[in-house]
Amino acid sequence: MEHPPESHGGDRTGNRTENRTDNRTENRTENRTDNRSDIRDFLTSRRARLGPERVGLPTSRRRRVPGLRREEVAALAGVSTEWYTRLEKGHIGGVSEDVLEAVARALLLDEDERTYLLDLARAARPARRAARRRRRNDVEIPPSVQWMVDSMTMAPAFVRNGRLDIVASNALCRALYSPMFDSDTTADRGCANFPRYFFLDPGSADFFVDWEEGAKATVAVLRAEAGREPHDRSLRELVGELSTLSPEFRTMWASHDVRIHHQGVKRLDNPEVGRLELTFRSLNLPLAQGAVHDLTVYAAEPGTPSEDRLKLLASWTAPPTSTTEPLHPPR
């Protein structure tokens, strides 16, 4: 049985330790993320949603709170109740990955939630300063990436980072998402950002047919990124800004839902061509410094009104045909 995670509280050596100028301890504290509240809220919310009948335990009318009790989760994970209680309070830094996997199975976490829990644990451990300072969301986009998306003249395509900034896009994407690219939320920051547009521009509710579903998905992706990149200051500032200005974002963020959407359907009301129903696929795009952005491409089902409208929009954004005589190879 796993022992309780080690406490990092008081030291028995008294003043000698307190007065010791040991930079190693300071560096360990500096390089460790204090994400105990995120861990606590995530595990508590996952436990609360899980009824005893889902894990084969008898139901009882005497339950005062929804979901499983701590001791039930501990038993399912094969750890002591004391240990799990400390874990749920955020003391996760010294916990082995095998034990976290057992907790994930006990809570019936899906793959995205499991990854998020492991990311929280890695962030709580001491990290090298170089790794901590690496800002993968701000990596430079090579020109070849822009050339690639520009070549997709019949499909809206864009590249986004983990903060959901659009860092590269083609003309058809900008025409499709013209309300977002023309929004004050884009003009104020210099680049289009899905969360800002969703929650800070009232017009987004008219553009996204399924606004609430899309907003929740956006927050879930942002929550996953917060676990993956805990030292991204710009990400923390974005979450803080949206939490301050948008009650809807604040409520959705507090739900701790985590999702990574690689495919799906978007229904959009474009101001030029009307409503479109488009499928999308997102692919990982490895870049420098270990960064991995997402390349997203949209398409309409053949033979549908959405395909006709997308083709019309593409015809308006296509570059003018050259009138120059073609060059022939010498004979």
JSON list of N, CA and C in Angstrom, two decimals, residues 254-301:
[
{"chain": "A", "resi": 254, "resn": "ALA", "atom": "N", "xyz": [-14.85, 26.50, -13.81]},
{"chain": "A", "resi": 254, "resn": "ALA", "atom": "CA", "xyz": [-14.95, 25.85, -12.50]},
{"chain": "A", "resi": 254, "resn": "ALA", "atom": "C", "xyz": [-15.42, 24.41, -12.60]},
{"chain": "A", "resi": 255, "resn": "SER", "atom": "N", "xyz": [-15.97, 24.00, -13.74]},
{"chain": "A", "resi": 255, "resn": "SER", "atom": "CA", "xyz": [-16.44, 22.62, -13.89]},
{"chain": "A", "resi": 255, "resn": "SER", "atom": "C", "xyz": [-15.29, 21.63, -14.07]},
{"chain": "A", "resi": 256, "resn": "HIS", "atom": "N", "xyz": [-14.09, 22.13, -14.44]},
{"chain": "A", "resi": 256, "resn": "HIS", "atom": "CA", "xyz": [-12.90, 21.30, -14.61]},
{"chain": "A", "resi": 256, "resn": "HIS", "atom": "C", "xyz": [-13.07, 20.22, -15.67]},
{"chain": "A", "resi": 257, "resn": "ASP", "atom": "N", "xyz": [-13.90, 20.48, -16.67]},
{"chain": "A", "resi": 257, "resn": "ASP", "atom": "CA", "xyz": [-14.01, 19.54, -17.78]},
{"chain": "A", "resi": 257, "resn": "ASP", "atom": "C", "xyz": [-12.77, 19.66, -18.66]},
{"chain": "A", "resi": 258, "resn": "VAL", "atom": "N", "xyz": [-12.29, 18.51, -19.14]},
{"chain": "A", "resi": 258, "resn": "VAL", "atom": "CA", "xyz": [-11.08, 18.45, -19.95]},
{"chain": "A", "resi": 258, "resn": "VAL", "atom": "C", "xyz": [-11.39, 17.67, -21.22]},
{"chain": "A", "resi": 259, "resn": "ARG", "atom": "N", "xyz": [-11.12, 18.26, -22.37]},
{"chain": "A", "resi": 259, "resn": "ARG", "atom": "CA", "xyz": [-11.35, 17.58, -23.64]},
{"chain": "A", "resi": 259, "resn": "ARG", "atom": "C", "xyz": [-10.32, 18.04, -24.67]},
{"chain": "A", "resi": 260, "resn": "ILE", "atom": "N", "xyz": [-9.90, 17.10, -25.50]},
{"chain": "A", "resi": 260, "resn": "ILE", "atom": "CA", "xyz": [-9.08, 17.42, -26.66]},
{"chain": "A", "resi": 260, "resn": "ILE", "atom": "C", "xyz": [-9.86, 16.97, -27.89]},
{"chain": "A", "resi": 261, "resn": "HIS", "atom": "N", "xyz": [-10.32, 17.92, -28.68]},
{"chain": "A", "resi": 261, "resn": "HIS", "atom": "CA", "xyz": [-11.19, 17.61, -29.82]},
{"chain": "A", "resi": 261, "resn": "HIS", "atom": "C", "xyz": [-10.35, 17.55, -31.10]},
{"chain": "A", "resi": 262, "resn": "HIS", "atom": "N", "xyz": [-10.25, 16.35, -31.68]},
{"chain": "A", "resi": 262, "resn": "HIS", "atom": "CA", "xyz": [-9.51, 16.18, -32.92]},
{"chain": "A", "resi": 262, "resn": "HIS", "atom": "C", "xyz": [-10.42, 16.10, -34.14]},
{"chain": "A", "resi": 263, "resn": "GLN", "atom": "N", "xyz": [-11.71, 15.99, -33.92]},
{"chain": "A", "resi": 263, "resn": "GLN", "atom": "CA", "xyz": [-12.65, 15.95, -35.03]},
{"chain": "A", "resi": 263, "resn": "GLN", "atom": "C", "xyz": [-14.03, 16.35, -34.51]},
{"chain": "A", "resi": 264, "resn": "GLY", "atom": "N", "xyz": [-14.87, 16.76, -35.44]},
{"chain": "A", "resi": 264, "resn": "GLY", "atom": "CA", "xyz": [-16.21, 17.15, -35.02]},
{"chain": "A", "resi": 264, "resn": "GLY", "atom": "C", "xyz": [-16.93, 17.90, -36.12]},
{"chain": "A", "resi": 265, "resn": "VAL", "atom": "N", "xyz": [-18.02, 18.55, -35.75]},
{"chain": "A", "resi": 265, "resn": "VAL", "atom": "CA", "xyz": [-18.85, 19.29, -36.69]},
{"chain": "A", "resi": 265, "resn": "VAL", "atom": "C", "xyz": [-19.06, 20.70, -36.15]},
{"chain": "A", "resi": 266, "resn": "LYS", "atom": "N", "xyz": [-18.93, 21.68, -37.03]},
{"chain": "A", "resi": 266, "resn": "LYS", "atom": "CA", "xyz": [-19.20, 23.08, -36.67]},
{"chain": "A", "resi": 266, "resn": "LYS", "atom": "C", "xyz": [-20.36, 23.59, -37.53]},
{"chain": "A", "resi": 267, "resn": "ARG", "atom": "N", "xyz": [-21.28, 24.28, -36.88]},
{"chain": "A", "resi": 267, "resn": "ARG", "atom": "CA", "xyz": [-22.36, 24.96, -37.61]},
{"chain": "A", "resi": 267, "resn": "ARG", "atom": "C", "xyz": [-22.18, 26.46, -37.39]},
{"chain": "A", "resi": 268, "resn": "LEU", "atom": "N", "xyz": [-21.97, 27.16, -38.50]},
{"chain": "A", "resi": 268, "resn": "LEU", "atom": "CA", "xyz": [-21.62, 28.57, -38.45]},
{"chain": "A", "resi": 268, "resn": "LEU", "atom": "C", "xyz": [-22.58, 29.37, -39.31]},
{"chain": "A", "resi": 269, "resn": "ASP", "atom": "N", "xyz": [-22.91, 30.58, -38.87]},
{"chain": "A", "resi": 269, "resn": "ASP", "atom": "CA", "xyz": [-23.71, 31.51, -39.66]},
{"chain": "A", "resi": 269, "resn": "ASP", "atom": "C", "xyz": [-22.78, 32.58, -40.22]},
{"chain": "A", "resi": 270, "resn": "ASN", "atom": "N", "xyz": [-22.30, 32.35, -41.43]},
{"chain": "A", "resi": 270, "resn": "ASN", "atom": "CA", "xyz": [-21.40, 33.31, -42.06]},
{"chain": "A", "resi": 270, "resn": "ASN", "atom": "C", "xyz": [-22.20, 34.49, -42.60]},
{"chain": "A", "resi": 271, "resn": "PRO", "atom": "N", "xyz": [-21.75, 35.72, -42.37]},
{"chain": "A", "resi": 271, "resn": "PRO", "atom": "CA", "xyz": [-22.53, 36.89, -42.81]},
{"chain": "A", "resi": 271, "resn": "PRO", "atom": "C", "xyz": [-22.65, 37.02, -44.32]},
{"chain": "A", "resi": 272, "resn": "GLU", "atom": "N", "xyz": [-21.80, 36.36, -45.09]},
{"chain": "A", "resi": 272, "resn": "GLU", "atom": "CA", "xyz": [-21.82, 36.50, -46.54]},
{"chain": "A", "resi": 272, "resn": "GLU", "atom": "C", "xyz": [-22.62, 35.40, -47.23]},
{"chain": "A", "resi": 273, "resn": "VAL", "atom": "N", "xyz": [-22.48, 34.15, -46.78]},
{"chain": "A", "resi": 273, "resn": "VAL", "atom": "CA", "xyz": [-23.10, 33.04, -47.51]},
{"chain": "A", "resi": 273, "resn": "VAL", "atom": "C", "xyz": [-24.15, 32.30, -46.69]},
{"chain": "A", "resi": 274, "resn": "GLY", "atom": "N", "xyz": [-24.32, 32.67, -45.44]},
{"chain": "A", "resi": 274, "resn": "GLY", "atom": "CA", "xyz": [-25.33, 32.02, -44.62]},
{"chain": "A", "resi": 274, "resn": "GLY", "atom": "C", "xyz": [-24.80, 30.84, -43.82]},
{"chain": "A", "resi": 275, "resn": "ARG", "atom": "N", "xyz": [-25.70, 29.94, -43.47]},
{"chain": "A", "resi": 275, "resn": "ARG", "atom": "CA", "xyz": [-25.34, 28.85, -42.55]},
{"chain": "A", "resi": 275, "resn": "ARG", "atom": "C", "xyz": [-24.57, 27.75, -43.28]},
{"chain": "A", "resi": 276, "resn": "LEU", "atom": "N", "xyz": [-23.51, 27.29, -42.61]},
{"chain": "A", "resi": 276, "resn": "LEU", "atom": "CA", "xyz": [-22.71, 26.17, -43.11]},
{"chain": "A", "resi": 276, "resn": "LEU", "atom": "C", "xyz": [-22.56, 25.13, -42.01]},
{"chain": "A", "resi": 277, "resn": "GLU", "atom": "N", "xyz": [-22.64, 23.88, -42.41]},
{"chain": "A", "resi": 277, "resn": "GLU", "atom": "CA", "xyz": [-22.34, 22.77, -41.50]},
{"chain": "A", "resi": 277, "resn": "GLU", "atom": "C", "xyz": [-21.09, 22.07, -42.04]},
{"chain": "A", "resi": 278, "resn": "LEU", "atom": "N", "xyz": [-20.01, 22.16, -41.28]},
{"chain": "A", "resi": 278, "resn": "LEU", "atom": "CA", "xyz": [-18.71, 21.69, -41.74]},
{"chain": "A", "resi": 278, "resn": "LEU", "atom": "C", "xyz": [-18.13, 20.68, -40.76]},
{"chain": "A", "resi": 279, "resn": "THR", "atom": "N", "xyz": [-17.48, 19.67, -41.30]},
{"chain": "A", "resi": 279, "resn": "THR", "atom": "CA", "xyz": [-16.71, 18.77, -40.45]},
{"chain": "A", "resi": 279, "resn": "THR", "atom": "C", "xyz": [-15.29, 19.30, -40.35]},
{"chain": "A", "resi": 280, "resn": "PHE", "atom": "N", "xyz": [-14.61, 18.95, -39.27]},
{"chain": "A", "resi": 280, "resn": "PHE", "atom": "CA", "xyz": [-13.22, 19.39, -39.13]},
{"chain": "A", "resi": 280, "resn": "PHE", "atom": "C", "xyz": [-12.37, 18.25, -38.59]},
{"chain": "A", "resi": 281, "resn": "ARG", "atom": "N", "xyz": [-11.11, 18.31, -38.92]},
{"chain": "A", "resi": 281, "resn": "ARG", "atom": "CA", "xyz": [-10.09, 17.39, -38.40]},
{"chain": "A", "resi": 281, "resn": "ARG", "atom": "C", "xyz": [-8.91, 18.23, -37.93]},
{"chain": "A", "resi": 282, "resn": "SER", "atom": "N", "xyz": [-8.37, 17.87, -36.77]},
{"chain": "A", "resi": 282, "resn": "SER", "atom": "CA", "xyz": [-7.19, 18.55, -36.24]},
{"chain": "A", "resi": 282, "resn": "SER", "atom": "C", "xyz": [-6.04, 17.55, -36.15]},
{"chain": "A", "resi": 283, "resn": "LEU", "atom": "N", "xyz": [-4.89, 17.95, -36.65]},
{"chain": "A", "resi": 283, "resn": "LEU", "atom": "CA", "xyz": [-3.70, 17.11, -36.65]},
{"chain": "A", "resi": 283, "resn": "LEU", "atom": "C", "xyz": [-2.59, 17.80, -35.89]},
{"chain": "A", "resi": 284, "resn": "ASN", "atom": "N", "xyz": [-1.77, 17.01, -35.20]},
{"chain": "A", "resi": 284, "resn": "ASN", "atom": "CA", "xyz": [-0.62, 17.58, -34.51]},
{"chain": "A", "resi": 284, "resn": "ASN", "atom": "C", "xyz": [0.41, 18.08, -35.51]},
{"chain": "A", "resi": 285, "resn": "LEU", "atom": "N", "xyz": [0.97, 19.25, -35.23]},
{"chain": "A", "resi": 285, "resn": "LEU", "atom": "CA", "xyz": [1.97, 19.86, -36.10]},
{"chain": "A", "resi": 285, "resn": "LEU", "atom": "C", "xyz": [3.22, 20.15, -35.27]},
{"chain": "A", "resi": 286, "resn": "PRO", "atom": "N", "xyz": [4.20, 19.24, -35.28]},
{"chain": "A", "resi": 286, "resn": "PRO", "atom": "CA", "xyz": [5.42, 19.45, -34.48]},
{"chain": "A", "resi": 286, "resn": "PRO", "atom": "C", "xyz": [6.22, 20.64, -35.01]},
{"chain": "A", "resi": 287, "resn": "LEU", "atom": "N", "xyz": [6.72, 21.46, -34.07]},
{"chain": "A", "resi": 287, "resn": "LEU", "atom": "CA", "xyz": [7.51, 22.64, -34.41]},
{"chain": "A", "resi": 287, "resn": "LEU", "atom": "C", "xyz": [8.78, 22.64, -33.58]},
{"chain": "A", "resi": 288, "resn": "ALA", "atom": "N", "xyz": [9.50, 23.75, -33.60]},
{"chain": "A", "resi": 288, "resn": "ALA", "atom": "CA", "xyz": [10.76, 23.84, -32.86]},
{"chain": "A", "resi": 288, "resn": "ALA", "atom": "C", "xyz": [10.51, 23.87, -31.35]},
{"chain": "A", "resi": 289, "resn": "GLN", "atom": "N", "xyz": [11.56, 23.59, -30.57]},
{"chain": "A", "resi": 289, "resn": "GLN", "atom": "CA", "xyz": [11.55, 23.66, -29.11]},
{"chain": "A", "resi": 289, "resn": "GLN", "atom": "C", "xyz": [10.54, 22.70, -28.47]},
{"chain": "A", "resi": 290, "resn": "GLY", "atom": "N", "xyz": [10.23, 21.62, -29.17]},
{"chain": "A", "resi": 290, "resn": "GLY", "atom": "CA", "xyz": [9.30, 20.65, -28.61]},
{"chain": "A", "resi": 290, "resn": "GLY", "atom": "C", "xyz": [7.85, 21.08, -28.68]},
{"chain": "A", "resi": 291, "resn": "ALA", "atom": "N", "xyz": [7.57, 22.18, -29.36]},
{"chain": "A", "resi": 291, "resn": "ALA", "atom": "CA", "xyz": [6.19, 22.66, -29.46]},
{"chain": "A", "resi": 291, "resn": "ALA", "atom": "C", "xyz": [5.39, 21.79, -30.42]},
{"chain": "A", "resi": 292, "resn": "VAL", "atom": "N", "xyz": [4.13, 21.60, -30.10]},
{"chain": "A", "resi": 292, "resn": "VAL", "atom": "CA", "xyz": [3.21, 20.89, -30.98]},
{"chain": "A", "resi": 292, "resn": "VAL", "atom": "C", "xyz": [1.93, 21.72, -31.07]},
{"chain": "A", "resi": 293, "resn": "HIS", "atom": "N", "xyz": [1.73, 22.35, -32.22]},
{"chain": "A", "resi": 293, "resn": "HIS", "atom": "CA", "xyz": [0.50, 23.09, -32.46]},
{"chain": "A", "resi": 293, "resn": "HIS", "atom": "C", "xyz": [-0.50, 22.18, -33.18]},
{"chain": "A", "resi": 294, "resn": "ASP", "atom": "N", "xyz": [-1.68, 22.70, -33.44]},
{"chain": "A", "resi": 294, "resn": "ASP", "atom": "CA", "xyz": [-2.71, 21.94, -34.13]},
{"chain": "A", "resi": 294, "resn": "ASP", "atom": "C", "xyz": [-3.01, 22.56, -35.49]},
{"chain": "A", "resi": 295, "resn": "LEU", "atom": "N", "xyz": [-3.02, 21.72, -36.52]},
{"chain": "A", "resi": 295, "resn": "LEU", "atom": "CA", "xyz": [-3.48, 22.13, -37.85]},
{"chain": "A", "resi": 295, "resn": "LEU", "atom": "C", "xyz": [-4.91, 21.64, -38.01]},
{"chain": "A", "resi": 296, "resn": "THR", "atom": "N", "xyz": [-5.83, 22.56, -38.24]},
{"chain": "A", "resi": 296, "resn": "THR", "atom": "CA", "xyz": [-7.25, 22.21, -38.36]},
{"chain": "A", "resi": 296, "resn": "THR", "atom": "C", "xyz": [-7.73, 22.55, -39.77]},
{"chain": "A", "resi": 297, "resn": "VAL", "atom": "N", "xyz": [-8.43, 21.59, -40.38]},
{"chain": "A", "resi": 297, "resn": "VAL", "atom": "CA", "xyz": [-8.93, 21.75, -41.74]},
{"chain": "A", "resi": 297, "resn": "VAL", "atom": "C", "xyz": [-10.43, 21.45, -41.74]},
{"chain": "A", "resi": 298, "resn": "TYR", "atom": "N", "xyz": [-11.20, 22.29, -42.43]},
{"chain": "A", "resi": 298, "resn": "TYR", "atom": "CA", "xyz": [-12.65, 22.13, -42.53]},
{"chain": "A", "resi": 298, "resn": "TYR", "atom": "C", "xyz": [-13.03, 21.62, -43.93]},
{"chain": "A", "resi": 299, "resn": "ALA", "atom": "N", "xyz": [-14.14, 20.89, -43.98]},
{"chain": "A", "resi": 299, "resn": "ALA", "atom": "CA", "xyz": [-14.68, 20.43, -45.26]},
{"chain": "A", "resi": 299, "resn": "ALA", "atom": "C", "xyz": [-16.19, 20.30, -45.14]},
{"chain": "A", "resi": 300, "resn": "ALA", "atom": "N", "xyz": [-16.86, 20.44, -46.27]},
{"chain": "A", "resi": 300, "resn": "ALA", "atom": "CA", "xyz": [-18.32, 20.26, -46.31]},
{"chain": "A", "resi": 300, "resn": "ALA", "atom": "C", "xyz": [-18.64, 18.93, -46.97]},
{"chain": "A", "resi": 301, "resn": "GLU", "atom": "N", "xyz": [-19.72, 18.32, -46.55]},
{"chain": "A", "resi": 301, "resn": "GLU", "atom": "CA", "xyz": [-20.14, 17.05, -47.16]},
{"chain": "A", "resi": 301, "resn": "GLU", "atom": "C", "xyz": [-20.52, 17.30, -48.62]}
]
